Short mmCIF file of C-alpha atoms in Angstrom, two decimals:
data_model
loop_
_atom_site.label_atom_id
_atom_site.label_comp_id
_atom_site.label_asym_id
_atom_site.label_seq_id
_atom_site.Cartn_x
_atom_site.Cartn_y
_atom_site.Cartn_z
CA MET A 1 -13.75 53.19 -7.43
CA ARG A 2 -13.01 54.87 -10.75
CA THR A 3 -9.31 55.12 -9.88
CA ILE A 4 -9.19 51.42 -8.99
CA LEU A 5 -10.93 50.50 -12.26
CA ARG A 6 -8.46 52.58 -14.29
CA SER A 7 -5.57 50.93 -12.46
CA ILE A 8 -6.93 47.46 -13.19
CA ILE A 9 -7.44 48.23 -16.88
CA GLY A 10 -4.01 49.81 -17.21
CA SER A 11 -2.29 46.94 -15.40
CA THR A 12 -4.08 44.38 -17.56
CA ILE A 13 -2.95 46.10 -20.76
CA PHE A 14 0.66 46.22 -19.55
CA LEU A 15 0.53 42.55 -18.54
CA LEU A 16 -0.83 41.57 -21.95
CA TYR A 17 1.59 43.83 -23.82
CA PRO A 18 4.15 41.15 -24.78
CA TYR A 19 1.36 39.01 -26.25
CA LEU A 20 -0.05 42.03 -28.12
CA VAL A 21 3.37 42.68 -29.64
CA TYR A 22 3.78 39.02 -30.56
CA ARG A 23 0.38 38.97 -32.26
CA GLY A 24 1.09 42.33 -33.87
CA VAL A 25 4.25 40.95 -35.46
CA GLN A 26 2.34 37.92 -36.70
CA GLU A 27 -0.51 40.02 -38.13
CA GLY A 28 1.60 42.86 -39.50
CA VAL A 29 0.20 45.53 -37.11
CA VAL A 30 3.13 45.80 -34.71
CA TRP A 31 2.44 49.53 -34.31
CA PHE A 32 -0.84 48.90 -32.46
CA ALA A 33 0.57 47.87 -29.07
CA PRO A 34 2.95 50.88 -28.69
CA ALA A 35 0.10 53.21 -29.72
CA VAL A 36 -2.12 51.82 -26.95
CA ILE A 37 0.61 52.26 -24.33
CA ALA A 38 1.33 55.77 -25.62
CA SER A 39 -2.33 56.63 -25.03
CA ILE A 40 -2.04 55.48 -21.41
CA TYR A 41 1.10 57.57 -20.85
CA PHE A 42 -0.63 60.56 -22.47
CA TYR A 43 -3.49 60.27 -19.98
CA GLN A 44 -0.97 60.02 -17.12
CA ALA A 45 0.83 63.11 -18.43
CA VAL A 46 -2.40 65.11 -18.42
CA LYS A 47 -3.18 64.00 -14.85
CA ALA A 48 0.39 64.36 -13.52
CA ARG A 49 0.76 66.28 -10.26
CA THR A 50 4.11 67.91 -11.08
CA LYS A 51 5.59 69.56 -14.15
CA ARG A 52 8.64 67.28 -14.08
CA VAL A 53 6.52 64.12 -14.22
CA ARG A 54 4.32 65.67 -16.93
CA ILE A 55 7.38 66.38 -19.09
CA GLN A 56 8.72 62.84 -18.56
CA LYS A 57 5.41 61.22 -19.53
CA THR A 58 5.03 63.49 -22.55
CA GLY A 59 8.53 62.60 -23.70
CA ILE A 60 7.63 58.91 -23.56
CA VAL A 61 4.42 59.57 -25.54
CA ILE A 62 6.29 61.40 -28.31
CA THR A 63 8.98 58.70 -28.45
CA LEU A 64 6.40 55.91 -28.68
CA PHE A 65 4.32 57.57 -31.38
CA LEU A 66 7.37 58.39 -33.50
CA GLY A 67 8.68 54.88 -32.98
CA ALA A 68 5.33 53.37 -33.90
CA ILE A 69 5.60 55.19 -37.24
CA PHE A 70 9.28 54.90 -38.12
CA PHE A 71 10.86 52.11 -36.02
CA GLN A 72 8.00 49.75 -35.34
CA ASP A 73 9.84 46.51 -34.53
CA VAL A 74 12.36 48.13 -32.20
CA MET A 75 9.89 50.47 -30.53
CA ALA A 76 7.37 47.72 -29.86
CA LYS A 77 9.98 45.95 -27.73
CA LEU A 78 10.96 49.11 -25.87
CA ILE A 79 8.04 49.22 -23.42
CA PRO A 80 9.26 46.49 -21.00
CA ILE A 81 12.63 48.26 -20.91
CA ILE A 82 10.92 51.55 -20.03
CA ILE A 83 8.89 49.84 -17.29
CA GLN A 84 11.90 48.10 -15.76
CA LEU A 85 13.96 51.29 -16.04
CA SER A 86 11.20 53.26 -14.30
CA LEU A 87 11.08 50.70 -11.48
CA MET A 88 14.87 50.67 -11.14
CA LEU A 89 14.99 54.47 -10.91
CA PHE A 90 11.98 54.50 -8.57
CA PHE A 91 13.59 52.09 -6.12
CA GLY A 92 17.09 53.48 -6.58
CA LYS A 93 15.99 57.07 -6.06
CA THR A 94 15.06 56.38 -2.45
CA LEU A 95 18.61 55.12 -1.78
CA LEU A 96 20.04 58.60 -2.32
CA ARG A 97 21.13 60.46 0.78
CA ASP A 98 18.45 63.17 0.62
CA LYS A 99 15.61 60.97 -0.74
CA GLY A 100 15.27 58.39 2.06
CA PRO A 101 14.01 56.37 3.73
CA SER A 102 14.35 53.52 1.27
CA LEU A 103 11.25 52.46 -0.63
CA VAL A 104 10.91 49.11 1.17
CA GLU A 105 11.20 50.88 4.52
CA ARG A 106 8.35 53.21 3.56
CA PHE A 107 6.12 50.19 3.13
CA ALA A 108 7.51 48.53 6.28
CA GLN A 109 6.66 51.63 8.30
CA LEU A 110 2.99 50.89 7.60
CA GLU A 111 3.38 47.79 9.80
CA PHE A 112 6.18 49.01 12.08
CA PRO A 113 5.49 52.63 13.13
CA VAL A 114 8.63 52.42 15.32
CA MET A 115 11.28 50.98 13.01
CA PRO A 116 14.11 49.06 14.72
CA PRO A 117 17.52 50.02 13.26
CA VAL A 118 18.19 46.42 12.17
CA LEU A 119 14.99 46.41 10.13
CA SER A 120 15.82 49.79 8.62
CA ARG A 121 19.14 48.40 7.37
CA TYR A 122 17.43 45.27 6.10
CA CYS A 123 14.89 47.34 4.17
CA ARG A 124 17.69 49.36 2.59
CA HIS A 125 19.53 46.20 1.52
CA LEU A 126 16.27 44.83 0.14
CA THR A 127 15.73 48.02 -1.85
CA ILE A 128 19.25 47.64 -3.28
CA MET A 129 18.45 44.04 -4.22
CA TRP A 130 15.28 45.02 -6.12
CA THR A 131 17.10 47.86 -7.85
CA GLY A 132 19.71 45.36 -9.05
CA PHE A 133 17.00 42.92 -10.13
CA PHE A 134 15.36 45.54 -12.32
CA ALA A 135 18.77 46.45 -13.78
CA PHE A 136 19.26 42.76 -14.68
CA ASN A 137 15.84 42.75 -16.38
CA ILE A 138 16.78 45.84 -18.41
CA VAL A 139 19.97 44.24 -19.72
CA THR A 140 18.12 40.99 -20.53
CA CYS A 141 15.27 42.81 -22.30
CA ILE A 142 17.72 44.82 -24.41
CA PHE A 143 19.65 41.67 -25.36
CA LEU A 144 16.48 39.78 -26.34
CA ALA A 145 15.09 42.77 -28.26
CA LEU A 146 18.26 43.04 -30.33
CA PHE A 147 19.39 39.46 -30.80
CA ALA A 148 16.50 37.04 -30.06
CA SER A 149 13.29 36.16 -31.82
CA VAL A 150 10.04 37.85 -30.87
CA GLU A 151 8.89 34.53 -29.36
CA TRP A 152 11.75 34.42 -26.84
CA TRP A 153 11.33 38.13 -26.12
CA ALA A 154 7.61 37.61 -25.42
CA ILE A 155 8.26 34.57 -23.21
CA PHE A 156 10.73 36.45 -21.04
CA THR A 157 8.85 39.74 -20.79
CA GLY A 158 5.41 38.17 -20.53
CA VAL A 159 6.08 35.06 -18.41
CA LEU A 160 9.59 34.54 -17.06
CA ILE A 161 10.02 38.04 -15.68
CA PHE A 162 6.92 37.57 -13.50
CA MET A 163 8.01 34.09 -12.41
CA LEU A 164 11.40 35.48 -11.36
CA THR A 165 9.68 38.30 -9.48
CA ALA A 166 7.41 35.86 -7.63
CA MET A 167 10.34 33.58 -6.76
CA LEU A 168 12.31 36.54 -5.41
CA MET A 169 9.35 37.68 -3.29
CA ILE A 170 8.80 34.20 -1.86
CA ALA A 171 12.51 33.75 -1.10
CA GLU A 172 12.61 37.14 0.62
CA TYR A 173 9.55 36.33 2.71
CA ILE A 174 11.14 33.06 3.91
CA TRP A 175 14.39 34.84 4.74
CA ARG A 176 12.45 37.65 6.46
CA PHE A 177 10.67 35.14 8.72
CA PHE A 178 13.94 33.68 10.01
CA LEU A 179 15.53 37.13 10.30
CA PHE A 180 12.68 38.44 12.44
CA ARG A 181 12.94 35.42 14.71
CA ARG A 182 16.70 35.89 15.01
CA ILE A 183 16.28 39.48 16.19
CA GLU A 184 13.69 38.22 18.67
CA LEU A 185 10.76 40.04 17.15
CA PRO A 186 7.55 38.60 18.65
CA ARG A 187 5.87 36.15 16.28
CA GLU A 188 2.59 38.08 16.37
CA GLN A 189 4.40 41.17 15.08
CA ILE A 190 5.67 39.39 11.98
CA PRO A 191 3.32 40.45 9.14
CA GLY A 192 2.15 37.70 6.82
CA ILE A 193 1.96 37.85 3.04
CA LYS A 194 -1.77 38.67 3.22
CA GLU A 195 -1.26 41.56 5.61
CA SER A 196 1.70 42.94 3.65
CA ALA A 197 -0.19 42.71 0.34
CA LYS A 198 -3.19 44.49 1.85
CA ALA A 199 -1.02 47.31 3.19
CA MET A 200 0.63 47.72 -0.23
CA LEU A 201 -2.71 47.80 -2.05
CA VAL A 202 -4.24 50.31 0.34
CA ASN A 203 -1.25 52.65 0.64
CA GLY A 204 0.87 51.80 -2.38
CA ARG A 205 -0.51 54.52 -4.64
CA LYS A 206 0.10 57.24 -2.04
CA ILE A 207 3.69 56.12 -1.45
CA TRP A 208 4.26 55.88 -5.22
CA LEU A 209 3.00 59.43 -5.77
CA ASP A 210 5.00 60.78 -2.81
CA VAL A 211 8.26 59.28 -4.10
CA GLN A 212 7.49 60.35 -7.67
CA ALA A 213 6.93 63.94 -6.56
CA SER A 214 10.05 64.11 -4.35
#
């Protein structure tokens, strides 16, 4: 229960981060938001299971604190880039030859213990698609951080990026439904959004930690 509560609090702070930066710029305390996120990464560094992850988290903490002191405006806009970069590397890592199966397949295996080859290929292509999506977000976030106003940066990182993610998930689910029917997978074996979301919530943390430690 405590772990779930920490996850909810941390996720809420990250979701509100663009608004916190926007308000920080307006109120002249732009350093506050990066300092809060740095505290979260510091806690994660202390609790990290491996030395490599601990070093990575600590490096982010140091960068954020230094940036909050010396490069406030730039550093405040860096967090979404770090998040998207982490997701891109997390998905992309499982595409490497010795790091498989792909991340999407790891989740699919929760619902398909015996994975048909066609679904394994589909999961790999889907993992590639998400990796590319996060790469697109990184480029867009960098462009907005350097050349756009804080309002446009906040709108993209706090609203549009989640709308695009939702649209991509819905489009994939529709395509998945027709794909499964085309390969003659019984209708009752096609997991719905509710079932898939439940499997991700229950097992997502374990898969995340397993990939992170690999």
